[in-house]
Short mmCIF file of C-alpha atoms in Angstrom, two decimals:
data_model
loop_
_atom_site.label_atom_id
_atom_site.label_comp_id
_atom_site.label_asym_id
_atom_site.label_seq_id
_atom_site.Cartn_x
_atom_site.Cartn_y
_atom_site.Cartn_z
CA LYS A 1 86.28 113.83 143.15
CA PHE A 2 83.83 116.15 141.45
CA LEU A 3 82.77 119.51 142.77
CA SER A 4 79.06 120.23 142.49
CA GLY A 5 76.68 122.98 141.49
CA ALA A 6 77.72 126.61 141.22
CA LEU A 7 81.23 126.07 142.64
CA ARG A 8 82.06 123.49 139.98
CA LEU A 9 80.65 125.75 137.28
CA GLN A 10 82.84 128.65 138.40
CA GLU A 11 85.93 126.45 138.20
CA LEU A 12 85.05 125.36 134.67
CA LYS A 13 84.39 128.89 133.44
CA LYS A 14 87.90 129.91 134.44
CA SER A 15 89.40 127.29 132.11
CA PHE A 16 87.75 128.06 128.78
CA CYS A 17 87.21 130.93 126.37
CA LEU A 18 83.63 132.05 125.88
CA GLN A 19 84.27 132.66 122.17
CA PRO A 20 86.59 129.95 120.78
CA LYS A 21 88.57 131.40 117.91
CA MET A 22 88.47 129.43 114.67
CA PRO A 23 91.82 128.76 112.99
CA PRO A 24 92.44 130.69 109.75
CA CYS A 25 91.64 129.39 106.28
CA ASP A 26 93.29 130.68 103.09
CA VAL A 27 90.24 130.19 100.85
CA LEU A 28 87.08 132.25 100.51
CA PRO A 29 84.01 130.34 99.29
CA GLU A 30 82.50 131.10 95.92
CA LYS A 31 79.18 132.90 95.83
CA TYR A 32 76.21 130.59 96.34
CA GLU A 33 73.93 130.79 93.28
CA SER A 34 71.40 127.96 93.59
CA TYR A 35 67.85 127.96 95.04
CA PRO A 36 67.07 129.90 98.24
CA TYR A 37 67.34 127.91 101.46
CA GLU A 38 63.59 127.65 102.05
CA HIS A 39 63.03 126.32 98.54
CA MET A 40 65.78 123.74 99.05
CA LEU A 41 64.11 122.68 102.28
CA LYS A 42 60.75 122.36 100.51
CA ILE A 43 62.25 120.14 97.79
CA ARG A 44 63.95 118.02 100.42
CA LYS A 45 60.66 117.42 102.23
CA GLN A 46 58.58 116.78 99.13
CA ASN A 47 60.89 115.01 96.69
CA VAL A 48 63.64 113.29 98.70
CA SER A 49 62.92 110.10 100.61
CA PRO A 50 62.13 110.83 104.28
CA SER A 51 64.38 107.92 105.25
CA LEU A 52 67.32 110.17 104.31
CA VAL A 53 67.34 112.18 107.50
CA THR A 54 69.21 115.45 107.94
CA TYR A 55 71.35 116.48 110.90
CA TYR A 56 70.46 119.42 113.16
CA LYS A 57 67.22 121.26 113.87
CA LYS A 58 67.93 123.63 111.01
CA PRO A 59 69.54 121.36 108.38
CA LEU A 60 72.83 122.59 106.99
CA LEU A 61 72.90 123.59 103.33
CA LEU A 62 76.54 123.06 102.45
CA HIS A 63 77.96 124.71 99.39
CA GLN A 64 81.70 124.16 99.16
CA GLY A 65 84.57 122.25 100.75
CA HIS A 66 88.28 122.94 101.12
CA MET A 67 90.80 120.84 103.06
CA GLN A 68 89.20 120.18 106.49
CA TRP A 69 86.66 122.98 106.06
CA LEU A 70 83.06 123.16 104.83
CA PHE A 71 81.13 126.31 103.85
CA ASP A 72 77.38 126.75 103.94
CA PHE A 73 75.25 128.74 101.52
CA GLU A 74 75.76 131.91 103.55
CA GLY A 75 79.53 131.51 103.50
CA ARG A 76 79.84 130.39 107.10
CA ARG A 77 82.80 128.09 107.73
CA TYR A 78 82.79 124.84 109.72
CA LEU A 79 85.56 122.55 110.89
CA ASP A 80 84.53 119.14 109.58
CA LEU A 81 85.20 116.51 112.24
CA PHE A 82 82.97 113.87 110.66
CA ALA A 83 84.30 113.83 107.07
CA GLY A 84 81.02 112.92 105.39
CA ILE A 85 80.63 109.95 107.77
CA VAL A 86 84.31 108.99 107.77
CA THR A 87 84.52 109.18 103.97
CA VAL A 88 86.69 112.21 103.13
CA SER A 89 90.03 110.57 103.80
CA VAL A 90 92.52 113.03 102.34
CA VAL A 91 90.92 116.49 102.11
CA HIS A 92 87.83 118.07 100.64
CA CYS A 93 88.48 118.68 96.93
CA HIS A 94 92.09 117.52 97.01
CA PRO A 95 93.74 119.14 93.95
CA LYS A 96 95.60 115.97 92.91
CA VAL A 97 92.48 113.81 93.12
CA THR A 98 90.34 116.46 91.43
CA ALA A 99 92.82 116.87 88.57
CA ALA A 100 93.03 113.10 88.04
CA ALA A 101 89.23 112.81 87.86
CA GLN A 102 88.94 115.76 85.47
CA LYS A 103 91.57 114.35 83.15
CA GLN A 104 89.92 110.93 83.04
CA LEU A 105 86.45 112.42 82.51
CA GLY A 106 87.77 114.04 79.35
CA HIS A 107 89.35 110.81 78.16
CA LEU A 108 87.12 107.82 79.03
CA TRP A 109 84.24 107.57 81.48
CA HIS A 110 83.01 104.03 81.24
CA THR A 111 83.29 100.83 79.23
CA ALA A 112 82.26 98.26 81.89
CA ASN A 113 84.78 95.71 83.04
CA ILE A 114 84.01 93.30 80.20
CA TYR A 115 86.82 95.18 78.42
CA MET A 116 90.21 96.02 79.81
CA HIS A 117 91.14 99.65 80.30
CA PRO A 118 94.42 100.82 81.86
CA PRO A 119 93.07 102.31 85.14
CA ILE A 120 91.56 99.07 86.51
CA GLN A 121 94.77 97.05 86.10
CA GLU A 122 96.95 99.90 87.37
CA TYR A 123 94.78 100.44 90.42
CA ALA A 124 94.41 96.74 91.25
CA GLU A 125 98.19 96.37 91.29
CA LYS A 126 98.72 99.51 93.40
CA LEU A 127 95.98 98.64 95.93
CA THR A 128 96.86 94.98 96.46
CA ALA A 129 100.54 95.90 96.91
CA LEU A 130 99.45 97.49 100.21
CA LEU A 131 98.08 94.23 101.60
CA PRO A 132 99.92 91.15 102.86
CA ASP A 133 99.86 87.78 101.14
CA PRO A 134 97.61 86.08 100.23
CA LEU A 135 95.28 89.11 99.91
CA LYS A 136 96.11 89.92 96.29
CA VAL A 137 92.84 89.66 94.32
CA VAL A 138 90.37 92.55 94.24
CA TYR A 139 86.73 92.82 93.17
CA LEU A 140 85.67 96.47 92.82
CA THR A 141 82.16 97.58 93.82
CA ASN A 142 80.37 100.86 94.53
CA SER A 143 79.67 100.98 98.28
CA GLY A 144 80.59 99.43 101.59
CA SER A 145 77.23 97.69 101.95
CA GLU A 146 77.69 96.16 98.52
CA ALA A 147 81.22 95.05 99.40
CA ASN A 148 80.08 93.39 102.63
CA ASP A 149 77.19 91.72 100.83
CA LEU A 150 79.64 90.27 98.33
CA ALA A 151 82.05 89.18 101.08
CA VAL A 152 79.25 87.20 102.75
CA PHE A 153 78.27 85.68 99.40
CA MET A 154 81.87 84.65 98.73
CA ALA A 155 82.29 83.18 102.22
CA ARG A 156 79.23 80.99 101.76
CA ILE A 157 80.19 79.85 98.29
CA TYR A 158 83.79 79.08 99.27
CA THR A 159 83.08 77.23 102.51
CA ARG A 160 79.82 75.61 101.41
CA ASN A 161 78.52 76.63 104.83
CA PHE A 162 75.83 79.16 105.67
CA ASP A 163 75.97 80.70 109.15
CA LEU A 164 77.91 83.88 109.92
CA ILE A 165 78.81 85.62 113.14
CA SER A 166 79.04 89.35 113.83
CA PHE A 167 79.25 91.52 116.95
CA ARG A 168 76.69 93.44 118.95
CA GLY A 169 77.13 97.09 118.01
CA GLY A 170 78.67 96.25 114.64
CA TYR A 171 77.59 98.11 111.52
CA HIS A 172 78.18 96.51 108.13
CA GLY A 173 75.63 98.24 105.92
CA ALA A 174 71.94 98.37 105.14
CA SER A 175 71.64 96.02 102.15
CA PRO A 176 69.88 92.66 102.70
CA TYR A 177 72.87 90.53 103.72
CA ALA A 178 74.69 93.37 105.46
CA LEU A 179 71.65 94.38 107.49
CA GLY A 180 71.55 90.93 109.02
CA LEU A 181 75.11 91.42 110.23
CA THR A 182 74.41 94.92 111.52
CA SER A 183 73.47 94.88 115.19
CA ILE A 184 72.20 98.37 115.97
CA GLY A 185 68.45 98.56 116.45
CA SER A 186 67.82 101.86 114.71
CA TYR A 187 68.81 100.27 111.38
CA LYS A 188 66.44 97.32 111.70
CA HIS A 189 63.13 97.13 109.82
CA VAL A 190 60.09 94.90 110.27
CA VAL A 191 61.11 92.48 107.53
CA ALA A 192 63.20 89.33 107.64
CA THR A 193 66.88 89.99 107.08
CA GLY A 194 70.06 88.19 107.88
CA LEU A 195 68.99 84.56 107.74
CA GLY A 196 71.88 82.59 109.18
CA CYS A 197 73.47 85.60 110.90
CA GLN A 198 74.21 85.33 114.61
CA THR A 199 75.33 88.14 116.92
CA VAL A 200 77.82 87.79 119.76
CA ARG A 201 76.40 89.82 122.63
CA PHE A 202 79.11 90.88 125.02
CA PHE A 203 77.79 91.41 128.51
CA LEU A 204 80.85 93.32 129.67
CA SER A 205 80.82 97.06 129.00
CA HIS A 206 83.90 98.45 127.29
CA PHE A 207 84.15 100.72 130.34
CA TYR A 208 85.53 97.69 132.15
CA ILE A 209 88.24 96.48 129.80
CA TYR A 210 90.98 96.64 132.40
CA TYR A 211 94.57 95.49 132.29
CA PHE A 212 96.61 93.81 135.00
CA LEU A 213 99.26 96.38 135.81
CA ASN A 214 102.01 93.84 136.48
CA THR A 215 101.45 91.30 133.69
CA GLY A 216 100.09 93.45 130.87
CA CYS A 217 97.40 90.80 130.28
CA CYS A 218 93.90 91.93 129.44
CA HIS A 219 91.48 91.23 132.26
CA ALA A 220 88.44 91.20 129.95
CA LYS A 221 89.81 89.20 127.03
CA ASP A 222 89.15 85.76 128.51
CA GLN A 223 85.58 86.69 129.38
CA TYR A 224 85.00 88.03 125.87
CA ILE A 225 86.36 84.76 124.44
CA GLU A 226 84.03 82.75 126.67
CA GLN A 227 81.06 84.70 125.36
CA PHE A 228 82.30 84.18 121.80
CA LYS A 229 82.61 80.43 122.44
CA ASP A 230 79.12 80.40 123.90
CA THR A 231 77.72 81.73 120.61
CA LEU A 232 79.68 79.12 118.66
CA ASN A 233 78.45 76.34 120.91
CA THR A 234 74.77 77.31 121.12
CA CYS A 235 73.72 79.41 118.12
CA VAL A 236 75.41 77.96 115.02
CA PRO A 237 76.18 74.55 113.50
CA LYS A 238 79.55 72.86 113.93
CA LYS A 239 80.61 74.32 110.58
CA ILE A 240 80.15 77.99 109.74
CA ALA A 241 80.72 80.21 106.72
CA GLY A 242 82.51 82.99 108.49
CA PHE A 243 82.87 85.84 110.92
CA ILE A 244 82.90 89.58 110.21
CA ALA A 245 84.17 92.35 112.45
CA GLU A 246 85.36 95.92 112.19
CA PRO A 247 88.87 96.28 113.68
CA ILE A 248 87.38 99.20 115.62
CA GLN A 249 83.60 99.57 115.65
CA GLY A 250 82.73 102.76 113.81
CA VAL A 251 79.02 103.54 114.03
CA ASN A 252 79.02 102.21 117.60
CA GLY A 253 81.41 104.97 118.57
CA ALA A 254 85.06 103.85 118.18
CA VAL A 255 84.59 100.77 120.37
CA GLN A 256 87.72 98.62 120.64
CA TYR A 257 88.24 95.03 121.73
CA PRO A 258 90.44 93.64 124.51
CA LYS A 259 94.03 93.07 123.46
CA GLY A 260 94.48 89.65 121.84
CA PHE A 261 90.77 88.94 121.57
CA LEU A 262 90.35 89.25 117.81
CA LYS A 263 93.35 87.02 117.13
CA GLU A 264 91.93 84.23 119.29
CA ALA A 265 88.45 84.70 117.78
CA TYR A 266 89.92 84.25 114.28
CA GLN A 267 91.45 80.94 115.36
CA LEU A 268 88.13 79.69 116.77
CA VAL A 269 86.30 80.60 113.54
CA ARG A 270 88.85 78.83 111.35
CA GLU A 271 88.56 75.72 113.51
CA ARG A 272 84.87 75.71 112.54
CA GLY A 273 85.70 75.92 108.83
CA GLY A 274 84.81 79.61 108.52
CA VAL A 275 86.62 82.52 106.91
CA CYS A 276 87.44 85.77 108.72
CA ILE A 277 86.26 89.04 107.17
CA ALA A 278 87.76 92.38 108.20
CA ASP A 279 85.37 95.27 107.58
CA GLU A 280 87.85 98.11 106.93
CA VAL A 281 85.22 100.52 105.60
CA GLN A 282 86.00 103.06 108.34
CA THR A 283 89.37 101.92 109.72
CA GLY A 284 91.32 101.59 106.48
CA PHE A 285 93.73 103.84 104.57
CA GLY A 286 95.85 104.97 107.50
CA ARG A 287 93.12 106.44 109.68
CA THR A 288 94.24 104.50 112.76
CA GLY A 289 97.69 106.07 112.37
CA SER A 290 99.97 103.25 113.50
CA HIS A 291 99.03 101.00 110.55
CA PHE A 292 97.51 101.38 107.09
CA TRP A 293 94.84 98.78 107.84
CA GLY A 294 92.98 98.33 111.09
CA PHE A 295 93.40 94.54 111.15
CA GLN A 296 97.17 95.02 111.38
CA THR A 297 96.73 96.49 114.87
CA HIS A 298 95.41 93.09 116.00
CA ASP A 299 98.28 91.04 114.51
CA VAL A 300 95.92 89.07 112.25
CA ILE A 301 95.55 88.45 108.53
CA PRO A 302 91.91 88.11 107.42
CA ASP A 303 90.73 85.87 104.62
CA ILE A 304 88.63 88.67 103.12
CA VAL A 305 88.92 92.45 103.51
CA THR A 306 86.18 94.92 102.60
CA ILE A 307 86.98 98.59 102.01
CA ALA A 308 84.97 101.66 101.04
CA LYS A 309 84.42 105.28 102.19
CA GLY A 310 87.98 106.66 102.34
CA ILE A 311 88.96 104.60 99.30
CA GLY A 312 87.61 107.33 97.00
CA ASN A 313 87.60 110.41 99.25
CA GLY A 314 83.87 110.70 98.59
CA PHE A 315 83.71 109.15 95.13
CA PRO A 316 81.33 106.14 95.18
CA MET A 317 83.60 103.12 95.14
CA ALA A 318 84.46 100.13 97.31
CA ALA A 319 86.25 96.80 97.06
CA VAL A 320 86.51 93.24 98.31
CA ILE A 321 90.05 91.87 98.54
CA THR A 322 90.81 88.22 99.12
CA SER A 323 93.05 85.32 98.16
CA ALA A 324 93.12 83.76 94.72
CA GLU A 325 91.63 80.56 96.14
CA ILE A 326 88.57 82.28 97.62
CA ALA A 327 88.20 84.57 94.58
CA ASN A 328 88.15 81.56 92.25
CA SER A 329 85.10 80.16 94.03
CA LEU A 330 83.10 83.14 92.78
CA ALA A 331 84.14 82.39 89.19
CA GLN A 332 82.18 79.11 89.10
CA ASN A 333 79.28 81.10 87.69
CA LEU A 334 78.86 84.61 86.32
CA HIS A 335 78.96 87.47 88.82
CA PHE A 336 78.92 90.93 87.29
CA ASN A 337 78.99 94.53 88.48
CA THR A 338 78.30 97.16 85.82
CA PHE A 339 79.92 100.16 87.45
CA GLY A 340 82.46 98.48 89.75
CA GLY A 341 85.96 99.34 88.61
CA ASN A 342 84.95 101.93 86.04
CA ALA A 343 87.75 104.10 84.66
CA VAL A 344 86.96 107.24 86.65
CA ALA A 345 86.65 105.38 89.95
CA CYS A 346 89.97 103.61 89.47
CA VAL A 347 91.79 106.84 88.64
CA VAL A 348 90.28 108.54 91.69
CA GLY A 349 91.23 105.61 93.93
CA SER A 350 94.79 105.66 92.62
CA ALA A 351 95.12 109.41 93.20
CA VAL A 352 93.82 108.99 96.76
CA LEU A 353 96.55 106.44 97.50
CA ASP A 354 99.14 108.84 96.09
CA ALA A 355 97.81 111.72 98.19
CA ILE A 356 97.87 109.67 101.41
CA ALA A 357 101.52 108.78 100.79
CA GLU A 358 102.74 112.12 99.46
CA ASP A 359 100.98 114.23 102.11
CA GLY A 360 102.06 111.98 104.99
CA LEU A 361 98.46 111.53 106.12
CA GLN A 362 98.92 108.24 107.96
CA LYS A 363 101.63 109.82 110.11
CA ASN A 364 99.45 112.88 110.61
CA SER A 365 96.58 110.65 111.73
CA GLU A 366 98.81 109.12 114.37
CA GLU A 367 100.34 112.37 115.63
CA VAL A 368 97.31 114.66 115.55
CA GLY A 369 94.92 111.87 116.47
CA THR A 370 96.91 110.94 119.57
CA TYR A 371 97.20 114.61 120.53
CA MET A 372 93.47 115.17 120.10
CA LEU A 373 92.59 112.01 122.03
CA LEU A 374 94.71 113.08 124.99
CA GLU A 375 93.26 116.60 124.95
CA PHE A 376 89.70 115.27 124.94
CA ALA A 377 90.68 112.84 127.71
CA LYS A 378 91.54 115.83 129.91
CA LEU A 379 87.88 116.88 129.68
CA ARG A 380 86.83 113.45 130.93
CA ASP A 381 88.46 114.30 134.24
CA LYS A 382 86.62 117.63 134.42
CA PHE A 383 83.09 116.63 133.47
CA GLU A 384 80.94 114.03 135.20
CA ILE A 385 78.98 113.43 131.99
CA ILE A 386 81.98 112.22 129.97
CA GLY A 387 82.12 108.51 130.65
CA ASP A 388 84.81 107.46 128.20
CA VAL A 389 87.21 108.93 125.65
CA ARG A 390 88.65 106.25 123.38
CA GLY A 391 89.98 105.57 119.94
CA LYS A 392 93.07 105.30 117.81
CA GLY A 393 94.46 107.76 115.30
CA LEU A 394 91.75 109.96 113.84
CA MET A 395 88.96 107.65 114.97
CA ILE A 396 87.77 108.92 118.34
CA GLY A 397 84.63 108.33 120.40
CA ILE A 398 83.47 110.43 123.36
CA GLU A 399 80.83 108.50 125.29
CA MET A 400 78.42 110.62 127.29
CA VAL A 401 76.74 109.40 130.47
CA LYS A 402 74.40 110.68 133.15
CA ASN A 403 77.21 110.19 135.62
CA LYS A 404 80.31 108.05 135.97
CA GLU A 405 78.81 105.94 138.72
CA SER A 406 75.84 104.61 136.75
CA CYS A 407 77.37 104.88 133.24
CA GLN A 408 73.82 105.22 131.89
CA PRO A 409 73.64 106.98 128.50
CA LEU A 410 73.19 110.75 128.57
CA PRO A 411 69.57 111.56 127.57
CA ALA A 412 69.05 112.36 123.90
CA GLU A 413 67.87 115.90 124.69
CA GLU A 414 71.16 116.78 126.37
CA MET A 415 73.17 115.09 123.63
CA SER A 416 71.36 117.19 121.04
CA LEU A 417 71.92 120.45 122.92
CA ILE A 418 75.67 119.87 123.10
CA TRP A 419 75.77 118.72 119.48
CA GLU A 420 73.86 121.77 118.23
CA ASP A 421 76.00 124.11 120.32
CA CYS A 422 79.19 122.72 118.77
CA LYS A 423 77.72 123.26 115.31
CA ASP A 424 76.76 126.84 116.15
CA MET A 425 80.37 127.49 117.18
CA GLY A 426 81.62 126.06 113.88
CA VAL A 427 82.45 122.40 114.60
CA LEU A 428 80.64 119.47 112.97
CA ILE A 429 80.79 116.14 114.80
CA GLY A 430 78.98 112.85 114.40
CA ARG A 431 76.91 110.75 116.74
CA GLY A 432 76.82 107.02 117.26
CA GLY A 433 76.50 104.21 119.75
CA ILE A 434 73.68 101.78 120.38
CA TYR A 435 71.82 104.51 122.27
CA SER A 436 73.22 107.42 120.21
CA GLN A 437 75.21 108.36 123.29
CA THR A 438 78.65 108.77 121.71
CA PHE A 439 80.09 111.72 119.84
CA ARG A 440 82.19 110.56 116.88
CA ILE A 441 85.34 112.48 115.90
CA LYS A 442 86.64 111.28 112.52
CA PRO A 443 87.88 114.23 110.44
CA PRO A 444 89.73 114.41 107.13
CA MET A 445 93.24 113.14 107.79
CA CYS A 446 94.84 116.53 107.04
CA ILE A 447 93.60 118.08 110.29
CA THR A 448 96.17 120.02 112.37
CA LYS A 449 96.92 120.35 116.08
CA GLN A 450 95.62 123.93 115.88
CA ASP A 451 92.32 122.55 114.60
CA ALA A 452 92.34 119.99 117.42
CA ASP A 453 92.82 122.74 120.02
CA PHE A 454 89.89 124.66 118.55
CA ALA A 455 87.68 121.56 118.54
CA VAL A 456 88.50 120.73 122.16
CA GLU A 457 87.85 124.32 123.22
CA VAL A 458 84.49 124.34 121.45
CA PHE A 459 83.51 121.04 123.05
CA HIS A 460 84.63 122.30 126.46
CA THR A 461 82.51 125.42 125.99
CA ALA A 462 79.46 123.41 124.92
CA LEU A 463 79.76 121.11 127.95
CA THR A 464 80.12 124.05 130.32
CA ARG A 465 77.05 125.72 128.86
CA ASN A 466 75.16 122.45 129.24
CA MET A 467 76.22 122.25 132.87
CA GLU A 468 75.20 125.87 133.40
CA THR A 469 71.75 125.12 132.02
CA ALA A 470 71.41 122.00 134.17
CA THR A 471 72.47 123.95 137.28
CA ALA A 472 69.93 126.69 136.53
CA VAL A 473 67.15 124.11 136.22
CA GLU A 474 68.08 122.61 139.59
#
């Protein structure tokens, strides 16, 4: 049971430090030498598209990165728990990746893939070796949206069917095809997108994915399957092109599915003639800890896998991986990508794979991610406004609510106050969820338990300050 008012606040104040101490860093940032902050802000407002929004009331002007740290133009250091939107997989400015890129830049930048060059063959072999049969053919692109667009295109060409299914809360990009599969309202525009795309709308909240204690069977799985079948039976033809899902929903705030659900959904899709697409843009490359790919946690093998973000540690690259049979369907006519698989990208991607293996980052994701998840979960028991702490590896969501009884999303104003307070104490976190009610914790995979302790302490402090403000208003 929860204490209330001033008594509860006193109890919370006893359990946290008013000034969380940031872990040490062995690097000092270089001197910032570009335009003054106000001039940068002016350029941003006048010359950069307003659709490219900035975080925080006073936008951060970041200057340098090192490991899990970012430095602003004034030299202030931040613990990066969002990794450039789940993109910095290894570390900021990893020396091995940086050296590989520098060497290739001095040797050969670009020829287009109409010619062979060593990096594309070397990387294709190294990447596909990490996937099970028959996923052994790769098409390299430049972004996750582009990869998902191509996956949809390939599914339709291969099956000769048109309709696709995705999930409510799924994010698959903002390009024309991908936007139709994306089911988060803030990304939708007043133009037609996604013809032939249908969304499965689950009416059970993930708060209520319970398990029978004695049998280990998921109580919600059967109801999820019934809702999936309802979409198949009412919204699409008897034959479909495919189904796309993230193994764990990323933008929606690390939302997971009931155990066994995705495997049964794959079977239902294949019975309708469709292919199954795993969107690994955020879950891939060891981030979930227990497995290198998110789909492996569901005991399934997709027909098509899309990857991006962590593939290049921030370098713009992505890929679609599939079977030879499906890949051959795209070869019926010309399909060309000028920059996909260029020499620099392939060398960077190869160095990233080496760094993940050599630095033990998948294991670190499992160990530190599990530790961090459990530490954040302790706060759920202390604060009425934490409705759920969930995730796997270094992919964590903290869902904020008005109270645990109603489970209604915490108002945006309160979310922003907590978010800004964490930033002011030196921790950068993301936000997500259909109602922007979930804090997203997805740092570079080199993060340590000491960093995790600092992050939890900062979050604890921010929540206590929020509670103090709310109590004062009452």
